[in-house]
Tab-separated table of C-alpha atoms in Angstrom:
chain	number	residue	atom	x	y	z
A	176	MET	CA	-21.956	-144.380	-51.005
A	177	LYS	CA	-23.367	-141.665	-53.047
A	178	LEU	CA	-21.646	-140.622	-56.203
A	179	ILE	CA	-21.891	-137.855	-58.656
A	180	SER	CA	-21.654	-139.360	-62.101
A	181	LEU	CA	-20.506	-137.154	-64.812
A	182	ILE	CA	-22.420	-138.474	-67.712
A	183	SER	CA	-22.188	-137.602	-71.355
A	184	GLY	CA	-24.103	-139.010	-74.310
A	185	GLY	CA	-20.927	-141.205	-75.247
A	186	ILE	CA	-20.128	-144.957	-74.694
A	187	ASP	CA	-17.930	-144.765	-71.539
A	188	SER	CA	-19.620	-142.786	-68.875
A	189	PRO	CA	-22.868	-145.010	-68.849
A	190	VAL	CA	-20.477	-147.963	-68.580
A	191	ALA	CA	-18.806	-146.326	-65.639
A	192	THR	CA	-22.130	-145.611	-64.047
A	193	HIS	CA	-23.471	-149.017	-64.629
A	194	MET	CA	-20.307	-150.622	-62.755
A	195	MET	CA	-21.045	-148.461	-59.565
A	196	LEU	CA	-24.682	-149.135	-59.719
A	197	GLU	CA	-23.685	-152.798	-59.577
A	198	ARG	CA	-21.805	-152.106	-56.364
A	199	LYS	CA	-24.989	-150.573	-54.997
A	200	ALA	CA	-23.846	-147.060	-54.868
A	201	GLU	CA	-26.396	-144.370	-55.004
A	202	ILE	CA	-25.938	-142.155	-58.226
A	203	VAL	CA	-26.903	-138.632	-59.112
A	204	ALA	CA	-26.326	-138.246	-62.781
A	205	VAL	CA	-24.713	-134.756	-63.838
A	206	HIS	CA	-24.894	-133.792	-67.523
A	207	PHE	CA	-22.950	-130.887	-68.711
A	208	ASP	CA	-24.882	-129.143	-71.705
A	209	ASN	CA	-22.357	-127.760	-74.018
A	210	ARG	CA	-25.052	-126.588	-76.492
A	211	PRO	CA	-24.366	-124.620	-78.858
A	212	PHE	CA	-20.946	-126.229	-78.986
A	213	THR	CA	-22.679	-129.451	-79.342
A	214	ASP	CA	-26.303	-130.281	-80.560
A	215	GLU	CA	-29.599	-131.366	-78.961
A	216	GLY	CA	-28.373	-134.968	-79.790
A	217	GLN	CA	-26.098	-135.256	-76.871
A	218	LEU	CA	-28.685	-134.142	-74.491
A	219	ASN	CA	-31.243	-136.345	-75.775
A	220	LYS	CA	-29.048	-139.438	-75.855
A	221	THR	CA	-28.007	-138.665	-72.111
A	222	LYS	CA	-31.554	-138.636	-71.186
A	223	SER	CA	-32.124	-141.892	-72.872
A	224	LEU	CA	-29.001	-143.584	-71.710
A	225	ILE	CA	-30.022	-142.747	-68.047
A	226	LYS	CA	-33.463	-144.173	-68.679
A	227	GLU	CA	-31.832	-147.229	-69.923
A	228	LEU	CA	-29.657	-147.519	-66.766
A	229	GLU	CA	-32.659	-147.169	-64.667
A	230	LYS	CA	-34.331	-149.919	-66.425
A	231	HIS	CA	-31.627	-152.315	-66.247
A	232	HIS	CA	-31.021	-151.639	-62.516
A	233	ASN	CA	-34.786	-151.003	-61.731
A	234	ARG	CA	-33.808	-147.950	-59.860
A	235	GLU	CA	-34.506	-144.092	-60.362
A	236	ILE	CA	-31.393	-141.960	-61.105
A	237	LYS	CA	-31.754	-138.347	-60.069
A	238	THR	CA	-30.543	-136.131	-62.988
A	239	ILE	CA	-29.129	-132.678	-63.077
A	240	ILE	CA	-28.256	-130.781	-66.322
A	241	VAL	CA	-25.735	-128.020	-66.026
A	242	PRO	CA	-25.255	-125.301	-68.591
A	243	HIS	CA	-21.752	-125.180	-69.814
A	244	LYS	CA	-21.612	-122.839	-72.467
A	245	GLU	CA	-20.458	-119.578	-70.755
A	246	SER	CA	-17.123	-121.506	-69.330
A	247	HIS	CA	-16.428	-122.355	-73.100
A	248	ILE	CA	-16.807	-118.886	-74.356
A	249	ALA	CA	-14.740	-117.509	-71.315
A	250	PHE	CA	-11.746	-119.894	-72.019
A	251	GLY	CA	-12.204	-119.424	-75.952
A	252	LYS	CA	-11.778	-115.811	-75.545
A	253	HIS	CA	-9.074	-115.475	-73.015
A	254	CYS	CA	-6.979	-118.728	-72.317
A	255	LYS	CA	-4.361	-120.783	-74.351
A	256	ARG	CA	-6.191	-122.628	-77.099
A	257	ASN	CA	-4.360	-126.005	-76.453
A	258	LEU	CA	-5.636	-125.994	-72.770
A	259	HIS	CA	-9.271	-125.731	-73.528
A	260	CYS	CA	-10.039	-129.297	-72.623
A	261	VAL	CA	-8.123	-129.350	-69.251
A	262	LEU	CA	-9.571	-126.187	-68.174
A	263	CYS	CA	-13.094	-127.269	-69.187
A	264	ARG	CA	-12.647	-130.551	-67.390
A	265	ARG	CA	-11.253	-128.704	-64.186
A	266	MET	CA	-14.536	-126.519	-64.487
A	267	MET	CA	-16.821	-129.452	-64.694
A	268	PHE	CA	-15.062	-131.035	-61.540
A	269	ARG	CA	-15.565	-127.925	-59.658
A	270	ILE	CA	-19.111	-127.602	-60.562
A	271	ALA	CA	-19.754	-131.213	-59.711
A	272	GLU	CA	-17.952	-131.113	-56.434
A	273	LYS	CA	-20.528	-128.106	-55.668
A	274	ILE	CA	-23.337	-130.444	-56.449
A	275	ALA	CA	-21.772	-133.216	-54.335
A	276	GLN	CA	-21.755	-130.835	-51.275
A	277	LEU	CA	-25.521	-129.989	-51.844
A	278	GLU	CA	-26.299	-133.783	-52.473
A	279	LYS	CA	-23.957	-134.922	-49.580
A	280	ALA	CA	-22.132	-137.248	-51.919
A	281	ASP	CA	-18.824	-138.973	-51.153
A	282	ALA	CA	-16.941	-138.810	-54.667
A	283	LEU	CA	-17.247	-137.907	-58.299
A	284	LEU	CA	-17.539	-140.696	-60.999
A	285	THR	CA	-16.168	-140.444	-64.632
A	286	GLY	CA	-15.926	-142.731	-67.539
A	287	GLU	CA	-12.259	-141.952	-68.190
A	288	SER	CA	-10.054	-144.424	-69.557
A	289	LEU	CA	-6.319	-143.839	-69.741
A	290	GLY	CA	-4.849	-142.509	-73.041
A	291	GLN	CA	-8.132	-142.826	-74.849
A	292	VAL	CA	-8.410	-139.024	-76.083
A	293	ALA	CA	-5.878	-136.209	-75.477
A	294	SER	CA	-7.527	-135.023	-72.360
A	295	GLN	CA	-7.018	-138.304	-70.650
A	296	THR	CA	-3.233	-138.635	-70.522
A	297	LEU	CA	-2.034	-139.289	-67.053
A	298	ARG	CA	-0.522	-135.911	-66.710
A	299	ASN	CA	-3.878	-134.295	-67.683
A	300	ILE	CA	-5.746	-136.541	-65.342
A	301	ARG	CA	-3.549	-135.398	-62.564
A	302	THR	CA	-3.851	-131.548	-63.683
A	303	GLU	CA	-7.731	-131.974	-63.791
A	304	SER	CA	-7.915	-133.804	-60.389
A	305	GLN	CA	-6.112	-130.931	-58.684
A	306	ALA	CA	-9.246	-128.690	-59.097
A	307	VAL	CA	-10.912	-130.359	-56.363
A	308	GLU	CA	-10.514	-132.008	-53.268
A	309	ILE	CA	-13.251	-134.589	-53.532
A	310	PRO	CA	-12.275	-138.084	-54.619
A	311	ILE	CA	-12.844	-138.903	-58.322
A	312	LEU	CA	-13.544	-142.681	-59.184
A	313	ARG	CA	-12.703	-143.805	-62.603
A	314	PRO	CA	-13.679	-147.561	-62.899
A	315	LEU	CA	-12.756	-147.597	-66.609
A	316	ILE	CA	-9.198	-146.532	-66.301
A	317	GLY	CA	-7.482	-149.644	-67.311
A	318	LEU	CA	-10.011	-150.798	-69.969
A	319	ASP	CA	-9.618	-150.309	-73.605
A	320	LYS	CA	-12.228	-149.000	-75.948
A	321	LEU	CA	-13.287	-152.572	-77.096
A	322	GLU	CA	-13.674	-153.845	-73.664
A	323	ILE	CA	-15.915	-150.729	-72.724
A	324	GLU	CA	-17.844	-151.332	-75.882
A	325	LYS	CA	-18.547	-154.886	-74.849
A	326	PHE	CA	-19.960	-153.750	-71.458
A	327	ALA	CA	-22.186	-151.182	-73.125
A	328	LYS	CA	-23.588	-153.828	-75.422
A	329	GLU	CA	-24.332	-155.953	-72.691
A	330	ILE	CA	-26.332	-153.447	-70.653
A	331	GLY	CA	-28.108	-151.790	-73.675
A	332	THR	CA	-26.580	-148.622	-73.830
A	333	TYR	CA	-24.411	-148.988	-76.823
A	334	GLU	CA	-26.893	-148.482	-79.384
A	335	ILE	CA	-28.076	-145.241	-77.831
A	336	SER	CA	-24.436	-144.006	-77.296
A	337	ILE	CA	-23.895	-144.251	-81.080
A	338	LEU	CA	-26.898	-142.324	-82.305
A	339	PRO	CA	-26.038	-139.135	-84.070
A	340	GLY	CA	-24.876	-136.408	-81.854
A	341	MET	CA	-22.166	-133.588	-82.586
A	342	CYS	CA	-19.006	-133.792	-80.533
A	343	CYS	CA	-17.831	-130.612	-78.855
A	344	THR	CA	-16.877	-127.998	-81.729
A	345	ILE	CA	-14.703	-125.903	-79.665
A	346	VAL	CA	-12.155	-128.562	-79.138
A	347	PRO	CA	-8.687	-127.521	-80.124
A	348	LYS	CA	-6.839	-128.923	-83.071
A	349	ARG	CA	-3.721	-129.755	-80.984
A	350	PRO	CA	-4.991	-130.228	-77.473
A	351	SER	CA	-2.288	-130.283	-74.698
A	352	THR	CA	-1.469	-133.856	-73.496
A	353	PHE	CA	1.101	-132.889	-70.910
A	354	SER	CA	-0.399	-130.002	-68.966
A	355	ARG	CA	1.513	-128.214	-66.150
A	356	LEU	CA	-0.504	-127.021	-63.181
A	357	SER	CA	1.340	-123.842	-62.844
A	358	VAL	CA	0.507	-122.766	-66.518
A	359	VAL	CA	-3.098	-123.943	-66.007
A	360	LEU	CA	-3.622	-121.704	-62.830
A	361	GLU	CA	-1.910	-118.688	-64.861
A	362	GLU	CA	-4.527	-119.279	-67.488
A	363	GLU	CA	-7.412	-119.515	-65.043
A	364	LYS	CA	-6.416	-115.987	-63.566
A	365	LYS	CA	-7.520	-114.491	-66.637
A	366	VAL	CA	-11.313	-115.656	-66.466
A	367	ASP	CA	-13.601	-115.391	-63.344
A	368	ILE	CA	-13.722	-119.012	-62.144
A	369	GLU	CA	-15.856	-118.565	-59.224
A	370	GLY	CA	-18.391	-116.411	-61.207
A	371	LEU	CA	-18.655	-119.103	-64.059
A	372	VAL	CA	-19.168	-121.755	-61.238
A	373	LYS	CA	-21.783	-119.583	-59.647
A	374	LYS	CA	-23.595	-118.921	-63.061
A	375	ALA	CA	-23.673	-122.655	-63.801
A	376	MET	CA	-25.082	-123.454	-60.544
A	377	ASN	CA	-27.764	-120.898	-60.961
A	378	GLY	CA	-28.586	-122.468	-64.202
A	379	VAL	CA	-28.904	-126.086	-63.007
A	380	ILE	CA	-32.112	-128.089	-64.144
A	381	LYS	CA	-33.052	-131.220	-61.995
A	382	ILE	CA	-35.163	-133.719	-64.084
B	934	MET	CA	-16.135	-119.483	-103.481
B	935	SER	CA	-15.439	-122.943	-103.978
B	936	PHE	CA	-15.403	-125.496	-101.065
B	937	TYR	CA	-16.104	-129.084	-100.396
B	938	LEU	CA	-19.031	-130.018	-98.363
B	939	LEU	CA	-18.366	-133.168	-96.231
B	940	LYS	CA	-20.518	-135.226	-93.937
B	941	PRO	CA	-17.915	-135.819	-91.385
B	942	CYS	CA	-19.133	-139.427	-90.500
B	943	GLU	CA	-22.291	-141.490	-90.203
B	944	GLY	CA	-22.783	-140.680	-86.471
B	945	LYS	CA	-22.454	-136.930	-86.834
B	946	SER	CA	-25.481	-134.688	-87.546
B	947	ALA	CA	-23.758	-131.907	-89.202
B	948	PHE	CA	-22.059	-131.035	-92.461
B	949	GLU	CA	-18.684	-129.558	-92.993
B	950	ALA	CA	-17.694	-126.887	-95.507
B	951	ILE	CA	-13.938	-126.699	-96.262
B	952	PRO	CA	-12.562	-124.071	-98.764
B	953	LYS	CA	-10.530	-125.629	-101.650
B	954	ASN	CA	-8.035	-122.774	-101.272
B	955	GLN	CA	-6.357	-121.919	-98.063
B	956	ILE	CA	-8.003	-118.907	-96.523
B	957	GLN	CA	-7.582	-117.183	-93.115
B	958	ILE	CA	-10.460	-115.114	-91.617
B	959	GLU	CA	-10.251	-112.925	-88.678
B	960	ILE	CA	-12.941	-113.934	-86.261
B	961	ASP	CA	-13.531	-110.632	-84.481
B	962	LYS	CA	-14.092	-108.861	-87.560
B	963	CYS	CA	-16.778	-111.100	-88.792
B	964	ILE	CA	-19.096	-110.416	-86.090
B	965	ASN	CA	-20.592	-107.163	-87.293
B	966	ALA	CA	-20.987	-108.264	-90.723
B	967	LEU	CA	-22.918	-111.447	-89.528
B	968	LYS	CA	-25.141	-109.244	-87.223
B	969	ALA	CA	-25.760	-106.748	-89.935
B	970	ASN	CA	-27.151	-109.869	-92.099
B	971	ASP	CA	-29.677	-110.949	-89.270
B	972	TYR	CA	-27.285	-113.533	-87.854
B	973	GLU	CA	-27.021	-114.193	-83.906
B	974	VAL	CA	-23.634	-114.385	-83.058
B	975	ILE	CA	-21.967	-116.237	-80.252
B	976	ASP	CA	-18.495	-115.191	-80.007
B	977	ALA	CA	-16.057	-117.580	-78.325
B	978	GLY	CA	-12.911	-115.924	-79.249
B	979	ILE	CA	-11.101	-118.671	-81.204
B	980	MET	CA	-14.374	-119.591	-83.218
B	981	LEU	CA	-17.854	-118.061	-83.566
B	982	ILE	CA	-21.208	-119.526	-84.026
B	983	ALA	CA	-23.681	-118.006	-86.366
B	984	ILE	CA	-27.269	-118.707	-85.852
B	985	LYS	CA	-29.993	-118.019	-88.388
B	986	GLY	CA	-33.361	-119.928	-88.576
B	987	ASP	CA	-32.798	-123.465	-87.619
B	988	CYS	CA	-29.269	-123.486	-88.920
B	989	GLU	CA	-26.276	-123.117	-86.624
B	990	ILE	CA	-22.892	-122.587	-88.142
B	991	SER	CA	-19.586	-122.811	-86.396
B	992	VAL	CA	-17.124	-120.428	-87.898
B	993	TYR	CA	-13.218	-121.002	-87.716
B	994	PRO	CA	-10.293	-118.929	-88.660
B	995	SER	CA	-9.334	-121.277	-91.371
B	996	ALA	CA	-12.679	-120.448	-92.916
B	997	LYS	CA	-13.860	-123.963	-92.233
B	998	LEU	CA	-17.472	-124.195	-91.278
B	999	LEU	CA	-19.495	-126.629	-89.305
B	1000	LEU	CA	-23.216	-126.534	-90.340
B	1001	LYS	CA	-25.959	-127.867	-88.247
B	1002	CYS	CA	-28.641	-127.855	-90.852
B	1003	SER	CA	-31.527	-130.052	-91.706
B	1004	SER	CA	-30.315	-131.135	-95.275
B	1005	LYS	CA	-27.191	-131.210	-97.555
B	1006	GLU	CA	-29.089	-128.624	-99.762
B	1007	LYS	CA	-29.666	-126.300	-96.891
B	1008	ALA	CA	-25.999	-126.687	-95.720
B	1009	VAL	CA	-24.772	-125.585	-99.255
B	1010	GLU	CA	-27.009	-122.743	-99.367
B	1011	MET	CA	-25.991	-121.554	-96.068
B	1012	ALA	CA	-22.241	-122.076	-96.425
B	1013	ASN	CA	-22.638	-119.832	-99.849
B	1014	GLU	CA	-24.519	-117.132	-98.012
B	1015	LEU	CA	-22.133	-116.955	-94.981
B	1016	TYR	CA	-19.026	-116.883	-97.099
B	1017	ASP	CA	-20.572	-114.190	-99.137
B	1018	VAL	CA	-21.510	-112.282	-96.101
B	1019	LEU	CA	-17.852	-112.616	-94.856
B	1020	GLY	CA	-16.762	-111.313	-98.063
B	1021	VAL	CA	-14.829	-114.333	-99.047
B	1022	SER	CA	-17.010	-115.412	-101.882
B	1023	GLU	CA	-15.740	-115.907	-105.448
B	1024	GLY	CA	-18.931	-117.517	-106.847
B	1025	ALA	CA	-20.284	-120.624	-105.232
B	1026	SER	CA	-19.666	-124.083	-106.243
B	1027	GLY	CA	-20.325	-126.332	-103.117
B	1028	ARG	CA	-19.955	-130.008	-103.948
B	1029	VAL	CA	-20.714	-133.005	-101.704
C-alpha cells in the first residue's frame, strides 16, 4: 500500500504518518508550503519531523514540497471569506491526488481528527473529500488531542511540532463549519482551479 | 497611533499590533501607498502582506498587523512606520 501523506509542522499529521508506517505502508510525504502566509518555521519543522519519522522507522521517506501561496491569493481575492479553509483543503486534496497518480499511490493520508478545528467538522470533511476520487485515510479521526499528543511524545515528534512556527495568517475569523457543496462549487467557478493546480504542480520540489 | 503590541503565545514567532481604537482600513487603497514607500506587497484581497527588509507584515482591514520581525523593538518600529504610511498615525506609542 502506497500513501500520499499530507504533512504539516503540527502535531497530528506526523502521528497519522507514523501509524501507517507501522502498518508497513510506503509513504510519500507532501507538504504544502503556505509562505508568506506562514513562516519558514513550518517548513523547517516539517523537514525535521520527517527526519524523526525516518529515524524511528529506519526508512527513507520521499518528500515533496508544494507551493500553495497562489491558491490562497486567488481564494482571498475572489471567494467567500468563511469558506477559505474548505476551498484550501479541497485544493490540497486535488494536488495530492495528482501526485498520487504520478507516484502510483493508492490513497491520501491526513491527520484530521473530528471536531478539532473548524475545518474538521463532519460536514466540512465531506465537502472537502468530494473534491477528489481517491480514498482519504484518516487514522486519527476518533482520537482527541491528548491521545494524539501521547502518541507524538512516544515517537519523538511532539517536541519538534511545538517549536515556534506561525499558523496560517489568512484563516478567516469565522470559518464555515457547515459547508454546502453547491455553494463551494459556485465559489470555485470564480477562480481558475485547473490553472492553480497546474501552477502548483509545476512548482513542486522533491527532497 | 496608539496600539497594543502582543506576542500571541510562546510558540509563535511573530508580534501582533492591535489599535487601541477601532479603525477600519481599505486594503485595496493601501497597496499604492505601501509600494510608494518601498514595500513589496502581496495582495490577497481580504488582507495583504507588506514586506520590507527582513520584516513581513500581514495587514488586516481592522488595522491589526501581524509582524514577523526579529525583535520586539523592530516590531514596534515597523508598526509605527506602517501605520504612518497608511495614514492612520496619530503619534506612536506602541506598548508591549
